[in-house]
Coordinates of C-alpha atoms in Angstrom, one line a residue:
X1154 CA 99.1 83.6 123.2
X1155 CA 99.4 80.1 124.7
X1156 CA 96.6 77.5 126.5
X1157 CA 97.6 75.0 128.7
X1158 CA 96.5 71.3 127.7
X1159 CA 95.9 69.2 130.4
X1160 CA 95.9 65.8 128.3
X1161 CA 97.2 65.3 124.7
X1162 CA 95.9 62.5 122.2
X1163 CA 98.0 60.1 120.5
X1164 CA 101.5 62.2 119.6
X1165 CA 103.1 59.7 117.0
X1166 CA 101.9 58.3 113.9
X1167 CA 104.5 55.2 113.1
X1168 CA 105.4 55.0 109.6
X1169 CA 103.5 53.2 107.0
X1170 CA 104.4 51.3 104.1
X1171 CA 104.8 53.2 101.0
X1172 CA 102.2 52.1 98.8
X1173 CA 100.9 53.4 95.1
X1174 CA 97.3 55.7 95.1
X1175 CA 96.0 56.5 92.0
X1176 CA 93.7 59.3 93.3
X1177 CA 95.5 62.5 94.4
X1178 CA 95.4 63.1 98.0
X1179 CA 93.0 65.5 99.2
X1180 CA 93.8 69.2 99.7
X1181 CA 93.8 68.7 104.0
X1182 CA 96.7 66.2 103.6
X1183 CA 98.8 69.3 102.4
X1184 CA 97.4 71.7 104.3
X1185 CA 97.2 70.2 107.6
X1186 CA 99.3 71.3 110.6
X1187 CA 102.5 68.8 110.7
X1188 CA 102.3 65.6 113.0
X1189 CA 105.3 66.1 114.3
X1190 CA 108.0 69.1 113.9
X1191 CA 111.4 70.3 115.5
X1192 CA 111.8 67.5 117.8
X1193 CA 114.0 68.1 120.7
X1194 CA 115.5 65.6 123.4
X1195 CA 116.1 66.8 127.2
X1196 CA 119.6 67.1 128.5
X1197 CA 118.9 63.8 130.5
X1198 CA 117.1 61.9 127.1
X1199 CA 114.1 61.5 129.1
X1200 CA 111.7 63.8 127.6
X1201 CA 110.9 64.8 123.7
X1202 CA 109.5 68.2 123.0
X1203 CA 108.2 68.8 119.6
X1204 CA 105.7 71.0 117.7
X1205 CA 102.8 68.7 116.8
X1206 CA 99.2 68.7 115.7
X1207 CA 95.8 68.2 118.3
X1208 CA 92.2 68.5 116.7
X1209 CA 93.2 70.9 114.2
X1210 CA 95.5 73.0 116.4
X1211 CA 99.3 73.7 117.0
X1212 CA 100.4 72.4 119.9
X1213 CA 103.9 72.1 121.7
X1214 CA 103.8 68.6 123.1
X1215 CA 106.3 67.1 125.7
X1216 CA 106.2 63.5 126.1
X1217 CA 108.2 61.4 128.5
X1218 CA 109.9 58.0 127.9
X1219 CA 109.5 57.2 131.8
X1220 CA 105.9 57.2 131.5
X1221 CA 105.2 60.5 132.5
X1222 CA 101.6 61.9 131.2
X1223 CA 102.4 63.7 128.5
X1224 CA 101.7 67.8 128.7
X1225 CA 101.9 70.9 126.4
X1226 CA 100.8 74.3 125.4
X1227 CA 98.4 75.5 122.4
X1228 CA 100.6 77.7 120.1
X1229 CA 98.2 78.0 117.2
X1230 CA 98.4 82.0 117.3
X1231 CA 102.1 81.9 117.0
X1232 CA 104.6 80.9 114.7
X1233 CA 107.0 78.4 116.6
X1234 CA 110.6 78.8 115.1
X1235 CA 112.5 76.7 118.0
X1236 CA 112.3 74.5 120.9
X1237 CA 115.2 74.7 123.4
X1238 CA 115.7 73.4 127.1
X1239 CA 117.2 75.2 129.4
X1240 CA 117.2 71.8 131.9
X1241 CA 115.3 68.8 132.1
X1242 CA 112.2 70.4 133.5
X1243 CA 111.9 73.8 131.7
X1244 CA 111.2 73.9 127.8
X1245 CA 112.1 77.2 126.3
X1246 CA 109.7 78.3 123.2
X1247 CA 110.9 80.8 120.9
X1248 CA 108.1 82.1 118.2
X1249 CA 107.3 85.0 116.2
X1250 CA 104.2 86.9 117.1
X1251 CA 102.6 89.8 115.3
X1252 CA 101.8 92.9 116.9
X1253 CA 98.7 94.9 117.1
X1254 CA 98.3 97.0 113.7
X1255 CA 99.8 100.5 114.0
X1256 CA 100.5 103.2 111.4
X1257 CA 102.4 100.7 109.1
X1258 CA 100.3 97.9 109.8
X1259 CA 101.0 94.9 111.9
X1260 CA 104.9 94.0 112.7
X1261 CA 106.3 90.7 113.9
X1262 CA 108.5 90.2 117.0
X1263 CA 110.2 87.4 119.1
X1264 CA 108.1 86.1 121.7
X1265 CA 110.0 83.3 124.2
X1266 CA 108.0 81.3 126.8
X1267 CA 109.3 79.1 129.7
X1268 CA 107.0 76.0 129.9
X1269 CA 107.9 74.5 133.6
X1270 CA 107.0 70.9 133.6
X1271 CA 106.8 71.0 137.3
X1272 CA 104.3 73.7 136.9
X1273 CA 102.5 73.0 133.5
X1274 CA 99.6 75.3 134.1
X1275 CA 101.8 78.3 133.3
X1276 CA 103.8 79.6 131.0
X1277 CA 106.3 82.4 131.7
X1278 CA 107.1 85.1 129.2
X1279 CA 110.8 85.9 129.3
X1280 CA 112.7 89.4 128.8
X1281 CA 115.8 88.9 126.2
X1282 CA 116.9 86.4 123.8
X1283 CA 118.9 83.1 124.9
X1284 CA 122.5 82.9 123.6
X1285 CA 123.9 80.1 125.9
X1286 CA 123.7 78.2 129.1
X1287 CA 125.1 77.9 132.8
X1288 CA 126.0 74.5 133.5
X1289 CA 124.3 72.7 136.4
X1290 CA 122.0 75.7 137.4
X1291 CA 119.8 75.6 134.1
X1292 CA 120.0 79.4 133.8
X1293 CA 120.0 80.8 130.6
X1294 CA 122.1 83.3 129.3
X1295 CA 119.9 86.0 127.5
X1296 CA 120.6 89.0 125.4
X1297 CA 118.7 92.3 124.2
X1298 CA 116.8 93.0 127.5
X1299 CA 118.1 96.6 126.8
X1300 CA 118.3 96.9 123.4
X1301 CA 121.3 95.0 122.8
X1302 CA 123.5 96.8 125.5
X1303 CA 124.4 94.1 127.8
X1304 CA 124.2 90.3 128.7
X1305 CA 122.5 88.7 131.6
X1306 CA 121.7 85.4 133.3
X1307 CA 118.3 84.5 134.0
X1308 CA 116.5 81.9 136.0
X1309 CA 113.5 80.7 133.5
X1310 CA 111.1 79.3 136.3
X1311 CA 111.0 82.7 137.7
X1312 CA 112.3 85.1 135.4
X1313 CA 114.6 86.9 137.5
X1314 CA 118.5 87.8 136.2
X1315 CA 121.5 89.1 136.9
X1316 CA 123.4 91.6 134.8
X1317 CA 126.7 90.3 133.8
X1318 CA 127.6 92.5 131.1
X1319 CA 126.6 96.1 130.4
X1320 CA 127.5 98.3 127.7
X1321 CA 127.3 101.8 126.4
X1322 CA 126.9 101.0 122.5
X1323 CA 124.8 98.1 121.5
X1324 CA 126.4 94.8 121.0
X1325 CA 125.8 92.5 118.0
X1326 CA 127.3 89.3 118.9
X1327 CA 128.7 87.7 122.2
X1328 CA 130.9 84.6 122.8
X1329 CA 130.7 82.8 125.9
X1330 CA 133.2 80.1 127.5
X1331 CA 131.8 76.9 129.2
X1332 CA 130.5 78.4 132.5
X1333 CA 128.5 81.0 130.6
X1334 CA 130.8 83.8 131.2
X1335 CA 131.1 86.4 128.1
X1336 CA 134.4 86.5 126.6
X1337 CA 134.3 88.2 123.7
X1338 CA 131.8 91.0 122.1
X1339 CA 131.4 92.6 118.6
X1340 CA 129.7 96.1 117.9
X1341 CA 129.3 98.3 114.9
X1342 CA 128.8 101.8 114.9
X1343 CA 126.1 103.0 112.2
X1344 CA 126.8 106.6 111.9
X1345 CA 130.9 106.4 112.1
X1346 CA 130.9 102.8 110.1
X1347 CA 133.0 101.2 112.8
X1348 CA 133.5 97.8 113.2
X1349 CA 134.9 96.7 116.8
X1350 CA 136.1 93.3 118.5
X1351 CA 136.5 93.5 122.1
X1352 CA 137.9 90.1 124.5
X1353 CA 137.7 90.4 128.0
X1354 CA 140.9 89.8 130.5
X1355 CA 139.6 89.6 134.0
X1356 CA 136.9 92.7 134.8
X1357 CA 138.3 94.8 131.7
X1358 CA 137.6 94.6 128.1
X1359 CA 140.4 95.0 125.6
X1360 CA 139.6 96.0 121.6
X1361 CA 141.5 93.8 119.9
X1362 CA 140.2 94.5 116.3
X1363 CA 138.8 97.8 114.8
X1364 CA 138.3 98.7 111.3
X1365 CA 136.2 100.6 108.9
X1366 CA 133.6 98.6 107.6
X1367 CA 130.9 100.7 105.3
X1368 CA 128.4 98.1 105.8
X1369 CA 128.6 94.8 108.1
X1370 CA 129.8 91.9 106.2
X1371 CA 131.1 89.6 109.2
X1372 CA 129.7 87.8 112.5
X1373 CA 131.3 86.5 115.7
X1374 CA 129.2 83.1 116.2
X1375 CA 131.1 81.9 119.5
X1376 CA 134.0 79.7 120.9
X1377 CA 135.1 76.9 118.7
X1378 CA 134.7 73.2 119.9
X1379 CA 137.5 71.4 121.8
X1380 CA 139.6 74.7 121.9
X1381 CA 139.8 77.5 124.5
X1382 CA 141.1 80.7 122.1
X1383 CA 139.4 80.2 118.6
X1384 CA 136.6 82.5 118.2
X1385 CA 134.6 81.2 115.1
X1386 CA 133.8 83.9 112.5
X1387 CA 132.0 84.4 108.9
X1388 CA 132.5 86.7 106.3
X1389 CA 130.6 87.2 103.0
X1390 CA 133.5 87.4 100.2
X1391 CA 132.6 89.1 96.9
X1392 CA 132.8 85.9 95.0
X1393 CA 131.7 82.7 95.9
X1394 CA 129.7 81.6 99.2
X1395 CA 129.9 82.4 102.8
X1396 CA 133.3 81.6 104.5
X1397 CA 133.8 80.2 108.1
X1398 CA 137.0 81.0 109.7
X1399 CA 138.6 81.1 113.4
X1400 CA 140.1 84.4 115.2
X1401 CA 142.6 84.4 118.1
X1402 CA 140.8 85.1 121.1
X1403 CA 144.0 86.7 122.6
X1404 CA 145.2 88.6 119.4
X1405 CA 142.0 89.2 117.1
X1406 CA 144.2 87.8 114.2
X1407 CA 142.7 85.4 111.9
X1408 CA 143.9 82.0 112.6
X1409 CA 142.1 79.3 109.7
X1410 CA 139.4 78.6 107.5
X1411 CA 137.3 76.0 108.5
X1412 CA 134.8 76.0 106.0
X1413 CA 134.0 77.6 102.5
X1414 CA 131.9 76.5 99.4
X1415 CA 132.3 78.0 96.1
X1416 CA 128.8 77.9 95.1
X1417 CA 126.4 78.0 98.0
X1418 CA 126.2 80.4 101.4
X1419 CA 125.6 78.4 104.8
X1420 CA 122.2 78.5 106.6
X1421 CA 123.2 78.9 110.1
X1422 CA 126.0 77.8 112.6
X1423 CA 125.1 74.6 115.0
X1424 CA 125.8 75.6 118.8
X1425 CA 126.0 73.0 121.2
X1426 CA 124.4 74.8 124.2
X1427 CA 125.8 72.6 126.6
X1428 CA 129.3 73.7 126.1
X1429 CA 128.5 76.9 124.5
X1430 CA 130.5 76.1 121.6
X1431 CA 130.3 75.7 117.9
X1432 CA 130.1 72.6 116.8
X1433 CA 129.2 72.6 112.7
X1434 CA 127.0 74.2 110.3
X1435 CA 123.7 73.5 108.0
X1436 CA 123.7 74.3 104.4
X1437 CA 121.7 73.4 101.6
X1438 CA 122.7 72.2 98.5
X1439 CA 120.6 70.4 96.5
X1440 CA 119.5 69.0 99.5
X1441 CA 119.9 70.2 103.2
X1442 CA 123.4 69.0 104.7
X1443 CA 124.9 69.1 108.0
X1444 CA 128.9 70.2 108.4
X1445 CA 130.5 69.1 111.6
X1446 CA 133.7 70.8 113.1
X1447 CA 133.1 68.3 116.3
X1448 CA 134.5 64.9 116.1
X1449 CA 131.7 63.0 117.9
X1450 CA 129.3 64.5 115.7
X1451 CA 131.4 63.6 112.6
X1452 CA 131.2 60.0 113.6
X1453 CA 127.5 59.9 114.7
X1454 CA 126.3 61.7 111.4
X1455 CA 128.2 58.7 109.3
X1456 CA 126.2 56.1 111.2
X1457 CA 123.0 57.7 110.5
X1458 CA 123.9 57.8 107.0
X1459 CA 124.6 54.6 106.7
X1460 CA 121.3 53.4 108.5
X1461 CA 118.8 55.9 106.1
X1462 CA 120.7 55.8 103.1
X1463 CA 118.0 56.7 101.0
X1464 CA 117.7 60.1 102.8
X1465 CA 119.6 63.4 103.5
X1466 CA 119.7 62.8 107.6
X1467 CA 119.9 65.8 109.7
X1468 CA 120.7 65.8 113.5
X1469 CA 117.9 67.9 115.4
X1470 CA 119.0 68.1 119.0
X1471 CA 121.1 65.9 121.4
X1472 CA 121.7 65.1 125.3
X1473 CA 124.4 66.2 127.2
X1474 CA 126.1 63.0 127.2
X1475 CA 125.6 62.5 123.5
X1476 CA 124.2 59.4 123.4
X1477 CA 120.6 60.3 122.5
X1478 CA 119.7 62.1 119.4
X1479 CA 116.2 63.4 117.6
X1480 CA 116.9 63.1 114.1
X1481 CA 115.4 64.3 110.5
X1482 CA 115.3 62.5 107.0
X1483 CA 114.6 64.6 104.0
X1484 CA 113.6 62.8 100.4
X1485 CA 112.7 64.6 97.2
X1486 CA 109.3 62.8 97.1
X1487 CA 108.5 62.3 100.7
X1488 CA 107.7 64.8 103.8
X1489 CA 110.5 64.9 106.5
X1490 CA 110.3 61.6 108.9
X1491 CA 111.7 61.8 112.2
X1492 CA 113.5 59.4 114.4
X1493 CA 115.2 58.7 117.8
X1494 CA 118.7 57.2 117.9
X1495 CA 120.2 55.7 120.7
X1496 CA 123.9 55.8 120.3
X1497 CA 124.9 53.3 122.9
X1498 CA 122.5 51.1 121.8
X1499 CA 123.0 51.9 118.1
X1500 CA 118.8 51.8 117.7
X1501 CA 117.0 54.0 115.5
X1502 CA 113.2 54.5 116.8
X1503 CA 110.5 56.1 114.2
X1504 CA 109.2 59.1 116.1
X1505 CA 106.8 60.1 113.1
X1506 CA 106.0 62.0 109.5
X1507 CA 105.3 65.5 109.5
X1508 CA 102.6 64.6 107.1
X1509 CA 101.6 61.2 107.9
X1510 CA 98.8 60.9 105.0
X1511 CA 101.2 61.5 102.9
X1512 CA 103.8 59.3 104.0
X1513 CA 102.0 56.5 102.8
X1514 CA 102.1 57.3 99.3
X1515 CA 105.2 58.2 96.3
X1516 CA 104.9 61.8 95.8
X1517 CA 105.9 63.0 92.9
X1518 CA 109.7 63.7 92.4
X1519 CA 111.1 67.1 93.1
X1520 CA 114.6 67.4 91.3
X1521 CA 117.2 70.2 91.6
X1522 CA 117.9 71.1 87.9
X1523 CA 119.5 73.9 86.0
X1524 CA 118.5 75.5 82.6
X1525 CA 119.9 78.5 80.6
X1526 CA 118.6 82.1 80.7
X1527 CA 118.4 84.0 77.6
X1528 CA 121.9 85.4 78.1
X1529 CA 123.6 82.2 78.5
X1530 CA 123.6 82.1 82.4
X1531 CA 122.6 78.7 84.1
X1532 CA 119.7 79.3 86.5
X1533 CA 119.5 77.0 89.7
X1534 CA 115.9 75.8 90.2
X1535 CA 113.6 72.9 91.6
X1536 CA 111.4 71.2 88.9
X1537 CA 108.2 69.0 90.6
X1538 CA 107.2 66.2 88.0
X1539 CA 103.7 65.0 87.8
X1540 CA 103.1 61.1 87.0
X1541 CA 102.5 60.5 83.1
X1542 CA 104.1 61.3 80.1
X1543 CA 104.6 65.0 79.3
X1544 CA 104.2 67.7 78.3
X1545 CA 102.3 68.9 81.0
X1546 CA 100.5 72.4 81.8
X1547 CA 103.3 74.2 83.8
X1548 CA 102.9 76.4 87.1
X1549 CA 105.9 79.0 87.9
X1550 CA 106.1 79.3 91.1
X1551 CA 108.7 81.8 92.0
X1552 CA 110.2 82.8 95.5
X1553 CA 109.4 85.6 98.0
X1554 CA 112.1 87.6 99.5
X1555 CA 113.7 88.6 97.1
X1556 CA 116.8 87.4 99.1
X1557 CA 115.8 83.7 99.7
X1558 CA 115.8 80.7 97.9
X1559 CA 114.1 77.4 97.5
X1560 CA 115.6 74.4 99.0
X1561 CA 115.2 70.7 98.1
X1562 CA 113.0 68.3 99.6
X1563 CA 109.3 68.3 100.4
X1564 CA 107.3 71.6 99.2
X1565 CA 103.5 71.4 100.6
X1566 CA 102.7 73.6 97.5
X1567 CA 104.9 72.1 94.7
X1568 CA 103.6 68.6 95.5
X1569 CA 100.5 69.5 95.8
X1570 CA 100.2 71.3 92.3
X1571 CA 102.4 68.1 91.1
X1572 CA 99.8 65.6 92.6
X1573 CA 97.2 67.6 90.6
X1574 CA 99.2 66.8 87.1
X1575 CA 101.0 70.1 87.2
X1576 CA 104.7 70.7 86.3
X1577 CA 105.7 72.7 88.8
X1578 CA 109.2 75.2 88.4
X1579 CA 110.8 77.1 91.2
X1580 CA 113.5 79.2 89.9
X1581 CA 116.4 80.6 92.0
X1582 CA 116.7 83.5 89.8
X1583 CA 119.5 86.4 89.7
X1584 CA 119.0 88.1 93.0
X1585 CA 117.9 85.3 95.2
X1586 CA 119.8 84.6 98.3
X1587 CA 122.0 81.4 99.2
X1588 CA 124.3 81.1 96.1
X1589 CA 126.9 84.3 97.5
X1590 CA 126.9 87.9 97.2
X1591 CA 127.7 88.2 93.6
X1592 CA 124.2 86.0 92.3
X1593 CA 122.5 88.0 94.8
X1594 CA 123.9 91.8 94.0
X1595 CA 123.2 90.5 90.3
X1596 CA 119.7 91.2 91.1
X1597 CA 120.1 94.8 92.5
X1598 CA 118.5 97.0 89.8
X1599 CA 117.2 94.0 87.7
X1600 CA 113.3 94.4 89.2
X1601 CA 109.9 94.1 86.8
X1602 CA 111.8 93.9 83.1
X1603 CA 115.7 93.0 84.4
X1604 CA 117.0 89.7 84.6
X1605 CA 115.5 88.9 87.9
X1606 CA 112.2 88.5 86.0
X1607 CA 113.6 87.4 82.7
X1608 CA 115.2 84.6 84.7
X1609 CA 111.7 83.4 85.5
X1610 CA 110.1 83.8 82.3
X1611 CA 113.3 82.2 80.8
X1612 CA 112.4 79.3 82.6
X1613 CA 108.8 78.7 81.1
X1614 CA 110.7 78.8 77.8
X1615 CA 113.2 76.0 78.7
X1616 CA 110.3 73.7 79.9
X1617 CA 108.6 74.3 76.2
X1618 CA 111.7 73.6 74.9
X1619 CA 112.9 70.6 76.8
X1620 CA 109.2 69.1 75.9
X1621 CA 108.4 69.2 79.9
X1622 CA 105.7 72.1 79.1
X1623 CA 102.7 72.3 77.0
X1624 CA 103.1 75.3 75.0
X1625 CA 100.6 78.2 76.0
X1626 CA 99.4 76.6 79.1
X1627 CA 101.4 78.0 81.8
X1628 CA 100.2 80.2 85.2
X1629 CA 102.5 82.1 87.4
X1630 CA 102.0 81.7 91.1
X1631 CA 103.8 83.5 93.5
X1632 CA 103.3 84.9 97.4
X1633 CA 105.3 88.2 98.8
X1634 CA 108.3 89.2 96.2
X1635 CA 106.6 85.8 94.4
X1636 CA 103.8 87.8 94.3
X1637 CA 105.4 91.1 92.6
X1638 CA 107.1 88.8 90.0
X1639 CA 103.6 87.2 89.4
X1640 CA 101.8 90.4 88.6
X1641 CA 105.1 91.5 86.9
X1642 CA 104.8 88.8 84.3
X1643 CA 101.3 89.7 83.8
X1644 CA 101.9 93.8 83.4
X1645 CA 105.2 93.8 82.3
X1646 CA 105.4 90.6 79.7
X1647 CA 101.4 90.2 78.7
X1648 CA 101.7 87.5 76.4
X1649 CA 104.0 85.1 78.4
X1650 CA 101.5 83.3 81.0
X1651 CA 97.6 82.0 80.7
X1652 CA 97.2 83.6 84.1
X1653 CA 98.6 84.8 87.4
X1654 CA 97.8 84.2 91.1
X1655 CA 99.7 86.7 93.8
X1656 CA 99.5 86.2 97.3
X1657 CA 100.1 89.0 99.5
X1658 CA 101.8 90.6 97.0
X1659 CA 103.4 93.8 96.8
X1660 CA 101.9 96.2 93.4
X1661 CA 103.0 99.1 94.3
X1662 CA 106.8 99.7 95.3
X1663 CA 106.1 103.4 96.0
X1664 CA 104.8 102.4 99.3
X1665 CA 107.7 100.3 100.1
X1666 CA 110.1 103.2 99.9
X1667 CA 107.8 105.7 101.6
X1668 CA 108.1 103.1 104.4
X1669 CA 112.2 103.2 104.3
X1670 CA 112.1 106.9 103.9
X1671 CA 110.1 107.3 107.2
X1672 CA 113.2 105.8 108.9
X1673 CA 114.8 108.6 108.1
X1674 CA 118.2 109.3 106.4
X1675 CA 119.0 107.3 103.6
X1676 CA 122.3 105.6 104.9
X1677 CA 120.4 104.0 107.5
X1678 CA 121.0 100.2 106.5
X1679 CA 117.3 99.3 105.6
X1680 CA 117.2 102.1 103.3
X1681 CA 120.5 101.5 101.6
X1682 CA 119.6 97.7 101.3
X1683 CA 116.4 98.8 99.9
X1684 CA 117.5 101.2 97.3
X1685 CA 120.7 98.8 96.3
X1686 CA 117.7 95.9 95.4
X1687 CA 115.2 98.4 93.6
X1688 CA 118.0 100.4 91.4
X1689 CA 121.8 99.1 92.3
X1690 CA 122.4 102.7 93.5
X1691 CA 122.9 103.8 97.2
X1692 CA 120.0 106.9 97.1
X1693 CA 116.6 105.9 97.4
X1694 CA 114.8 105.8 93.9
X1695 CA 112.0 108.7 93.1
X1696 CA 108.5 108.4 92.2
X1697 CA 109.2 108.3 88.3
X1698 CA 111.9 105.5 88.8
X1699 CA 109.5 103.3 91.4
X1700 CA 106.2 103.8 88.9
X1701 CA 108.3 102.3 86.1
X1702 CA 108.7 98.9 88.1
X1703 CA 105.1 98.6 90.0
X1704 CA 102.7 96.5 88.4
X1705 CA 100.0 98.9 90.0
X1706 CA 101.3 101.5 87.3
X1707 CA 100.8 99.0 84.4
X1708 CA 97.3 97.6 84.6
X1709 CA 96.3 98.6 80.8
X1710 CA 99.0 96.1 79.7
X1711 CA 96.9 93.2 81.4
X1712 CA 95.7 90.5 78.8
X1713 CA 95.1 87.5 81.6
X1714 CA 92.8 86.5 84.4
X1715 CA 94.5 87.4 87.6
X1716 CA 93.6 86.0 91.4
X1717 CA 95.0 88.3 94.4
X1718 CA 94.5 86.8 98.1
X1719 CA 95.8 88.9 101.0
X1720 CA 95.1 89.1 104.5
X1721 CA 94.2 92.0 106.7
X1722 CA 96.7 90.5 109.3
X1723 CA 99.6 90.4 107.1
X1724 CA 102.9 91.5 109.2
X1725 CA 105.0 92.0 106.1
X1726 CA 103.1 93.5 103.2
X1727 CA 100.3 95.5 103.8
X1728 CA 96.6 94.4 102.5
X1729 CA 96.9 97.9 101.0
X1730 CA 98.5 96.7 98.5
X1731 CA 96.0 94.2 96.9
X1732 CA 93.4 96.3 97.7
X1733 CA 94.7 99.4 95.3
X1734 CA 95.6 96.5 92.6
X1735 CA 92.3 95.2 92.5
X1736 CA 90.6 98.9 92.2
X1737 CA 93.1 99.5 89.6
X1738 CA 92.5 96.4 87.7
X1739 CA 88.4 96.7 88.0
X1740 CA 88.9 100.7 86.7
X1741 CA 90.6 99.3 83.4
X1742 CA 88.2 96.4 83.2
X1743 CA 90.7 93.5 83.8
X1744 CA 89.3 90.1 84.4
X1745 CA 90.6 89.9 88.2
X1746 CA 89.3 88.2 91.3
X1747 CA 90.3 89.3 94.9
X1748 CA 90.2 87.1 98.1
X1749 CA 90.3 89.7 101.0
X1750 CA 90.7 87.4 104.3
X1751 CA 90.3 89.0 107.4
X1752 CA 92.7 86.9 109.5
X1753 CA 94.9 86.0 107.4
X1754 CA 98.7 86.3 108.2
X1755 CA 101.4 86.8 105.6
X1756 CA 103.0 83.1 107.0
X1757 CA 99.8 81.2 106.2
X1758 CA 100.1 79.8 109.6
X1759 CA 97.1 77.8 110.5
X1760 CA 95.4 74.9 109.0
X1761 CA 92.5 76.9 108.0
X1762 CA 94.4 79.5 106.0
X1763 CA 96.3 77.1 104.1
X1764 CA 93.2 74.9 103.4
X1765 CA 91.5 78.1 101.7
X1766 CA 94.4 79.3 99.9
X1767 CA 95.2 75.9 98.3
X1768 CA 91.7 75.5 97.5
X1769 CA 91.2 79.0 95.7
X1770 CA 94.6 78.4 93.8
X1771 CA 93.3 75.1 92.7
X1772 CA 90.1 76.2 91.3
X1773 CA 91.9 79.4 89.4
X1774 CA 94.6 77.2 88.0
X1775 CA 91.9 74.3 86.9
X1776 CA 90.0 77.0 85.4
X1777 CA 92.3 78.5 82.9
X1778 CA 95.4 75.7 82.3
X1779 CA 93.8 72.7 83.6
X1780 CA 92.2 69.7 81.2

């Protein structure tokens, strides 16, 4: 999957001045690979690794602050999710890779490699997922080598491992002490629906909490920074966002609430791999934020917020001594920008911009808004405003998932369309994630003609009534579940939009139900979640019910042009969905265009894929609602 690069071109693009630019940026400026992403500083603060771009390819680049030659690896064939330093010389690359197609098509799985800078011609694939570090040695603590039934330490330079815990039942979460030794573990037994928390005393494990849970709603994250006896847990209450609290390592009893937000779920807990402790969390309210439990980071965050007052500043990585930090700055009208912060010298040096061609101009504002649904519910959304006085032609851009959400800051698709003169609305309709369990569950059983769809079309009506959108000039565009929503708009509310474009859409829900049922008993967590989201019931829906929810069974209602885009290498939604939908629309005599791309994946991973898709979308939308 990876290819070593013996030399790299210039890695950084200094941030240019912001100037007005009347002509819209080219497609390539939005479709390109990021010039810089995921910057991660080494433990001693002397090397910086990042996801970067070279000759149109994605690379993991490592540069030295001591004048060493840069090194890296070509990672264009995978989706890099994280960069983590095991030691000053060994970088861990965590990526998602699509397996070869099987009975159910391509499937994503996690692949982990170690890049040894002492031997940069060799990348070693590792077995197991890193959950911590062993101080001084640079060994990783890894989980999942045996189906989740154990924990090991691993030398990333050699791949040799030592088992430090082994179980008969799969373990969901481990907590480690500062030496990398396991001190607590949790498991969930699906058949008996029993949740178990165990803590370690010497060589033995003791059960300190055991209870019945129909669904697993709690998660252990690790030991709280600054303590040696408080375990950090999260839970999802029926109302409000997820709650972070601590539990006694000795007794299993709840101690205190660390954080809760009435309106939003958090994204993830932040771990300091040098101490194996939980130090904070990330959350997207309207924009991304860090919330810190460690006072060192509270102080640094305050300095950074004052230094870059016009942005939302996020700390990405840090050195062992907490003096060197990589930092990201997020704004509503500019791509992310990255910096190196020296806490000793109180200096802030630019590393570069994710999209350097776009950093030179002022992009349209992408604002957090709310509008009223037809039943009076307030719907959160993002609205990207093109230049000039409105009203404007409108693109409604529902997200995928559906248990996902759009978040604030730069969005390459929304900003691309807005620079072309389109108003772009991205509704976080009921059924979206990130707003608490009640908001997500409000979408169960509400597909097709329910509130998940009406919330989207109500957004169009709200934009017209507010004078932002031109009546009768709206196109719905989406990918994955968003593609389903686009086709549902065309089939179940045929008078609402003037065109619909669907990328990798779900078109026949019976294919999804059949796949879920193929795993066996409807009591499996996957099948139960699917059934709840489709029908609001714990039973899998029957064929008649699914036909009522599937756009492919209602093509006779279509009155507008439709564009379908799908790839043969899609690992999430098989291209069978679009192929069958295209046939059904053609048989019904409808206006449909089908772009079938052999090497296109679900995530539009490559620059070439994104360029093709954005160009096809622009041509389609311009033809039907453009000037």
